[in-house]
Amino acid sequence: MRTVLVTGPGGAGRTTAAAATALAAAREGRRVLLLTADRGPAPEAVLGTALPAPGPGDGALWGPPAEAAPGLHAARIATGEHFQDRARDLQERGASLFDLLGATPLDPEELTELPGAEPLALLTALRAAHEERAWDLLVADMPPLHATVRLLGLPEQLRRYLRRLLPAERQAARALRPMLAQLAGVPMPAQRLYETAERWEAELAAVQDVLEADGTTVRLVAEPGPLAVAGLRLARAALALQGCRVDALVANRLLPGADGDGAPADPWLAGLVAEQLAARKTLHEDFLTDGVTVCELPHLGRAPRGAHDLAELSLRARSTTIGGGNGSAGGVGVIPGGGLTDELDGWQGTGGADGDRAVEDRLATDGVLLWRLPLPGASRDELDLLRRGDELIVGIGPFRRVLPLPSALRRCTVSGAGLRDGALCVRFTPDPDLWPRPS
């Protein structure tokens, strides 16, 4: 199943772009599910249909998907219900531990959703939609850009925490717990509590498999402007660090004349168009050179409402790509119409940006091994690098990822690093005490 995660800066119109993408794909004959965690009025207003909630107590992640158009179904993720279900499960599994601590369990009415519940519900919903195997395309209306970047790295981070806090080698001590309980004279935590950690590990691994699947990509949405350019550069580099591949940039709400076909006569409007033109040029330079399609949606002069407006956006969308459309091979081509679905056909994933990492052997010439980490859009002043044992901690602005070193590099020391052609190149020098010596 193809999965498109749609995100962008707050207010950029990511819900509209997600819905237009889903509708355009459905009109081409795909079975499409549009998922959103937005509890505001925007999803229902854009789709022109109500999104039912799940029945009380049925434990569903979303209500019955509403048919917004032929082939297109949409649903809102029930974040609160998911949180309450997980909290009840945790209380039941840890009952003996809570008794040992003298804690009083919370009543169902007290299980009010806490901040941070939405990301876990959204990740669980992505996995559940894949397990249904009922759709050709899953379009997810994701949170704002920086929140989505953190969200996509969450499964790997939580799995790492679990491995550090509950190492696999300690699980062998389970058989000793009954004896330890007798010696201590107090009951030990129930076996189910430890099984919960194992179940979380399995669920997180399943979610990570979905995010790293060949057919899963991120689609960025932005309204061209000075602030959007800087934000997209940082977020794109952070997405690459997390191993996420961007399939397209949707430039939303382009004003008449912002495509270069002529400036408006009104001076106030002309100033806005000039800003969009400058930002549009920069975005094309940043994304097209790396082979990312740029899709442009016009401003309709009103907030899009319902399938009719979404269809109009799809028909008027234009995508620009390298060596495609009317352009010559290797040149820039413009494809009129269908710009929202160009990247859905013939997509051949490569396992995400992680698959682009490679170790280059330069021992014979420079005496080093070079680890190349693609980070398009990154700047030197935003990068941070730290070696910790067999791991490399890479930071881009406020974002971090802990990368396990390939086996050959674990026997080396870091001797330098540099940012060249959109990639972080880290130099490793073999450690004489660890590197195999020739016989």
PDB file of N, CA, C and O in Angstrom, residues 191-231:
ATOM      1  N   GLN A 191       4.036 -10.494  36.268  1.00  0.00           N
ATOM      2  CA  GLN A 191       4.665 -10.848  34.991  1.00  0.00           C
ATOM      3  C   GLN A 191       4.063 -10.049  33.844  1.00  0.00           C
ATOM      4  O   GLN A 191       4.751  -9.692  32.898  1.00  0.00           O
ATOM      5  N   ARG A 192       2.788  -9.726  33.970  1.00  0.00           N
ATOM      6  CA  ARG A 192       2.129  -9.001  32.873  1.00  0.00           C
ATOM      7  C   ARG A 192       2.746  -7.629  32.635  1.00  0.00           C
ATOM      8  O   ARG A 192       2.696  -7.096  31.527  1.00  0.00           O
ATOM      9  N   LEU A 193       3.326  -7.022  33.675  1.00  0.00           N
ATOM     10  CA  LEU A 193       3.934  -5.713  33.495  1.00  0.00           C
ATOM     11  C   LEU A 193       5.143  -5.804  32.564  1.00  0.00           C
ATOM     12  O   LEU A 193       5.362  -4.928  31.724  1.00  0.00           O
ATOM     13  N   TYR A 194       5.929  -6.869  32.716  1.00  0.00           N
ATOM     14  CA  TYR A 194       7.078  -7.052  31.848  1.00  0.00           C
ATOM     15  C   TYR A 194       6.637  -7.431  30.432  1.00  0.00           C
ATOM     16  O   TYR A 194       7.276  -7.054  29.442  1.00  0.00           O
ATOM     17  N   GLU A 195       5.548  -8.168  30.359  1.00  0.00           N
ATOM     18  CA  GLU A 195       5.028  -8.524  29.040  1.00  0.00           C
ATOM     19  C   GLU A 195       4.530  -7.284  28.304  1.00  0.00           C
ATOM     20  O   GLU A 195       4.580  -7.218  27.072  1.00  0.00           O
ATOM     21  N   THR A 196       4.063  -6.285  29.071  1.00  0.00           N
ATOM     22  CA  THR A 196       3.610  -5.043  28.441  1.00  0.00           C
ATOM     23  C   THR A 196       4.753  -4.361  27.696  1.00  0.00           C
ATOM     24  O   THR A 196       4.573  -3.856  26.577  1.00  0.00           O
ATOM     25  N   ALA A 197       5.944  -4.321  28.307  1.00  0.00           N
ATOM     26  CA  ALA A 197       7.092  -3.706  27.649  1.00  0.00           C
ATOM     27  C   ALA A 197       7.434  -4.438  26.355  1.00  0.00           C
ATOM     28  O   ALA A 197       7.763  -3.810  25.343  1.00  0.00           O
ATOM     29  N   GLU A 198       7.339  -5.760  26.377  1.00  0.00           N
ATOM     30  CA  GLU A 198       7.620  -6.537  25.167  1.00  0.00           C
ATOM     31  C   GLU A 198       6.576  -6.238  24.091  1.00  0.00           C
ATOM     32  O   GLU A 198       6.905  -6.142  22.904  1.00  0.00           O
ATOM     33  N   ARG A 199       5.313  -6.097  24.518  1.00  0.00           N
ATOM     34  CA  ARG A 199       4.259  -5.798  23.544  1.00  0.00           C
ATOM     35  C   ARG A 199       4.467  -4.419  22.949  1.00  0.00           C
ATOM     36  O   ARG A 199       4.270  -4.218  21.740  1.00  0.00           O
ATOM     37  N   TRP A 200       4.869  -3.451  23.781  1.00  0.00           N
ATOM     38  CA  TRP A 200       5.163  -2.110  23.255  1.00  0.00           C
ATOM     39  C   TRP A 200       6.298  -2.162  22.238  1.00  0.00           C
ATOM     40  O   TRP A 200       6.253  -1.498  21.201  1.00  0.00           O
ATOM     41  N   GLU A 201       7.326  -2.937  22.543  1.00  0.00           N
ATOM     42  CA  GLU A 201       8.456  -3.062  21.617  1.00  0.00           C
ATOM     43  C   GLU A 201       7.978  -3.606  20.271  1.00  0.00           C
ATOM     44  O   GLU A 201       8.359  -3.099  19.212  1.00  0.00           O
ATOM     45  N   ALA A 202       7.118  -4.642  20.307  1.00  0.00           N
ATOM     46  CA  ALA A 202       6.618  -5.225  19.058  1.00  0.00           C
ATOM     47  C   ALA A 202       5.750  -4.230  18.285  1.00  0.00           C
ATOM     48  O   ALA A 202       5.850  -4.120  17.055  1.00  0.00           O
ATOM     49  N   GLU A 203       4.907  -3.462  19.000  1.00  0.00           N
ATOM     50  CA  GLU A 203       4.049  -2.498  18.326  1.00  0.00           C
ATOM     51  C   GLU A 203       4.870  -1.359  17.720  1.00  0.00           C
ATOM     52  O   GLU A 203       4.593  -0.907  16.604  1.00  0.00           O
ATOM     53  N   LEU A 204       5.868  -0.887  18.453  1.00  0.00           N
ATOM     54  CA  LEU A 204       6.721   0.171  17.926  1.00  0.00           C
ATOM     55  C   LEU A 204       7.495  -0.299  16.711  1.00  0.00           C
ATOM     56  O   LEU A 204       7.683   0.461  15.751  1.00  0.00           O
ATOM     57  N   ALA A 205       7.957  -1.547  16.737  1.00  0.00           N
ATOM     58  CA  ALA A 205       8.673  -2.093  15.585  1.00  0.00           C
ATOM     59  C   ALA A 205       7.755  -2.154  14.366  1.00  0.00           C
ATOM     60  O   ALA A 205       8.178  -1.865  13.235  1.00  0.00           O
ATOM     61  N   ALA A 206       6.476  -2.517  14.578  1.00  0.00           N
ATOM     62  CA  ALA A 206       5.526  -2.578  13.466  1.00  0.00           C
ATOM     63  C   ALA A 206       5.265  -1.191  12.889  1.00  0.00           C
ATOM     64  O   ALA A 206       5.180  -1.017  11.663  1.00  0.00           O
ATOM     65  N   VAL A 207       5.152  -0.183  13.765  1.00  0.00           N
ATOM     66  CA  VAL A 207       4.963   1.191  13.286  1.00  0.00           C
ATOM     67  C   VAL A 207       6.188   1.662  12.515  1.00  0.00           C
ATOM     68  O   VAL A 207       6.076   2.287  11.448  1.00  0.00           O
ATOM     69  N   GLN A 208       7.367   1.347  13.025  1.00  0.00           N
ATOM     70  CA  GLN A 208       8.597   1.747  12.347  1.00  0.00           C
ATOM     71  C   GLN A 208       8.696   1.094  10.979  1.00  0.00           C
ATOM     72  O   GLN A 208       9.180   1.714  10.023  1.00  0.00           O
ATOM     73  N   ASP A 209       8.230  -0.143  10.853  1.00  0.00           N
ATOM     74  CA  ASP A 209       8.223  -0.813   9.554  1.00  0.00           C
ATOM     75  C   ASP A 209       7.355  -0.060   8.549  1.00  0.00           C
ATOM     76  O   ASP A 209       7.696   0.046   7.364  1.00  0.00           O
ATOM     77  N   VAL A 210       6.211   0.470   9.022  1.00  0.00           N
ATOM     78  CA  VAL A 210       5.330   1.242   8.140  1.00  0.00           C
ATOM     79  C   VAL A 210       6.020   2.522   7.684  1.00  0.00           C
ATOM     80  O   VAL A 210       6.007   2.871   6.502  1.00  0.00           O
ATOM     81  N   LEU A 211       6.648   3.230   8.622  1.00  0.00           N
ATOM     82  CA  LEU A 211       7.285   4.503   8.288  1.00  0.00           C
ATOM     83  C   LEU A 211       8.486   4.308   7.365  1.00  0.00           C
ATOM     84  O   LEU A 211       8.797   5.192   6.559  1.00  0.00           O
ATOM     85  N   GLU A 212       9.165   3.173   7.482  1.00  0.00           N
ATOM     86  CA  GLU A 212      10.364   2.919   6.675  1.00  0.00           C
ATOM     87  C   GLU A 212      10.066   2.113   5.427  1.00  0.00           C
ATOM     88  O   GLU A 212      10.989   1.775   4.678  1.00  0.00           O
ATOM     89  N   ALA A 213       8.792   1.795   5.172  1.00  0.00           N
ATOM     90  CA  ALA A 213       8.437   0.999   4.002  1.00  0.00           C
ATOM     91  C   ALA A 213       8.773   1.744   2.720  1.00  0.00           C
ATOM     92  O   ALA A 213       8.786   2.978   2.675  1.00  0.00           O
ATOM     93  N   ASP A 214       9.030   0.992   1.650  1.00  0.00           N
ATOM     94  CA  ASP A 214       9.402   1.602   0.375  1.00  0.00           C
ATOM     95  C   ASP A 214       8.328   2.556  -0.141  1.00  0.00           C
ATOM     96  O   ASP A 214       8.634   3.557  -0.785  1.00  0.00           O
ATOM     97  N   GLY A 215       7.059   2.240   0.112  1.00  0.00           N
ATOM     98  CA  GLY A 215       5.974   3.048  -0.431  1.00  0.00           C
ATOM     99  C   GLY A 215       5.524   4.180   0.453  1.00  0.00           C
ATOM    100  O   GLY A 215       4.509   4.822   0.160  1.00  0.00           O
ATOM    101  N   THR A 216       6.228   4.459   1.539  1.00  0.00           N
ATOM    102  CA  THR A 216       5.856   5.552   2.450  1.00  0.00           C
ATOM    103  C   THR A 216       6.723   6.774   2.176  1.00  0.00           C
ATOM    104  O   THR A 216       7.952   6.686   2.223  1.00  0.00           O
ATOM    105  N   THR A 217       6.081   7.900   1.896  1.00  0.00           N
ATOM    106  CA  THR A 217       6.812   9.134   1.637  1.00  0.00           C
ATOM    107  C   THR A 217       6.142  10.296   2.364  1.00  0.00           C
ATOM    108  O   THR A 217       5.002  10.203   2.809  1.00  0.00           O
ATOM    109  N   VAL A 218       6.873  11.390   2.462  1.00  0.00           N
ATOM    110  CA  VAL A 218       6.369  12.615   3.075  1.00  0.00           C
ATOM    111  C   VAL A 218       6.109  13.632   1.976  1.00  0.00           C
ATOM    112  O   VAL A 218       6.925  13.788   1.048  1.00  0.00           O
ATOM    113  N   ARG A 219       4.979  14.311   2.065  1.00  0.00           N
ATOM    114  CA  ARG A 219       4.652  15.381   1.111  1.00  0.00           C
ATOM    115  C   ARG A 219       4.577  16.687   1.877  1.00  0.00           C
ATOM    116  O   ARG A 219       3.784  16.834   2.817  1.00  0.00           O
ATOM    117  N   LEU A 220       5.408  17.641   1.493  1.00  0.00           N
ATOM    118  CA  LEU A 220       5.468  18.930   2.175  1.00  0.00           C
ATOM    119  C   LEU A 220       4.516  19.927   1.522  1.00  0.00           C
ATOM    120  O   LEU A 220       4.419  19.990   0.291  1.00  0.00           O
ATOM    121  N   VAL A 221       3.831  20.703   2.355  1.00  0.00           N
ATOM    122  CA  VAL A 221       2.907  21.734   1.878  1.00  0.00           C
ATOM    123  C   VAL A 221       3.345  23.069   2.464  1.00  0.00           C
ATOM    124  O   VAL A 221       3.617  23.167   3.668  1.00  0.00           O
ATOM    125  N   ALA A 222       3.422  24.089   1.626  1.00  0.00           N
ATOM    126  CA  ALA A 222       3.834  25.409   2.108  1.00  0.00           C
ATOM    127  C   ALA A 222       3.223  26.479   1.222  1.00  0.00           C
ATOM    128  O   ALA A 222       3.033  26.278   0.018  1.00  0.00           O
ATOM    129  N   GLU A 223       2.905  27.601   1.845  1.00  0.00           N
ATOM    130  CA  GLU A 223       2.508  28.784   1.078  1.00  0.00           C
ATOM    131  C   GLU A 223       3.770  29.585   0.827  1.00  0.00           C
ATOM    132  O   GLU A 223       4.422  30.022   1.780  1.00  0.00           O
ATOM    133  N   PRO A 224       4.188  29.759  -0.436  1.00  0.00           N
ATOM    134  CA  PRO A 224       5.481  30.387  -0.720  1.00  0.00           C
ATOM    135  C   PRO A 224       5.620  31.744  -0.045  1.00  0.00           C
ATOM    136  O   PRO A 224       4.747  32.603  -0.149  1.00  0.00           O
ATOM    137  N   GLY A 225       6.725  31.906   0.665  1.00  0.00           N
ATOM    138  CA  GLY A 225       7.013  33.149   1.360  1.00  0.00           C
ATOM    139  C   GLY A 225       8.371  33.049   2.025  1.00  0.00           C
ATOM    140  O   GLY A 225       8.957  31.959   2.095  1.00  0.00           O
ATOM    141  N   PRO A 226       8.910  34.157   2.515  1.00  0.00           N
ATOM    142  CA  PRO A 226      10.260  34.148   3.105  1.00  0.00           C
ATOM    143  C   PRO A 226      10.400  33.180   4.267  1.00  0.00           C
ATOM    144  O   PRO A 226      11.399  32.467   4.376  1.00  0.00           O
ATOM    145  N   LEU A 227       9.412  33.130   5.164  1.00  0.00           N
ATOM    146  CA  LEU A 227       9.516  32.252   6.322  1.00  0.00           C
ATOM    147  C   LEU A 227       9.410  30.784   5.925  1.00  0.00           C
ATOM    148  O   LEU A 227      10.039  29.917   6.527  1.00  0.00           O
ATOM    149  N   ALA A 228       8.616  30.485   4.916  1.00  0.00           N
ATOM    150  CA  ALA A 228       8.438  29.097   4.487  1.00  0.00           C
ATOM    151  C   ALA A 228       9.740  28.512   3.970  1.00  0.00           C
ATOM    152  O   ALA A 228      10.042  27.337   4.203  1.00  0.00           O
ATOM    153  N   VAL A 229      10.523  29.302   3.268  1.00  0.00           N
ATOM    154  CA  VAL A 229      11.774  28.795   2.682  1.00  0.00           C
ATOM    155  C   VAL A 229      12.719  28.314   3.771  1.00  0.00           C
ATOM    156  O   VAL A 229      13.246  27.199   3.717  1.00  0.00           O
ATOM    157  N   ALA A 230      12.941  29.144   4.799  1.00  0.00           N
ATOM    158  CA  ALA A 230      13.861  28.761   5.866  1.00  0.00           C
ATOM    159  C   ALA A 230      13.342  27.555   6.643  1.00  0.00           C
ATOM    160  O   ALA A 230      14.103  26.639   6.974  1.00  0.00           O
ATOM    161  N   GLY A 231      12.044  27.546   6.946  1.00  0.00           N
ATOM    162  CA  GLY A 231      11.470  26.428   7.698  1.00  0.00           C
ATOM    163  C   GLY A 231      11.538  25.125   6.949  1.00  0.00           C
ATOM    164  O   GLY A 231      11.806  24.069   7.530  1.00  0.00           O
TER     165      GLY A 231
END
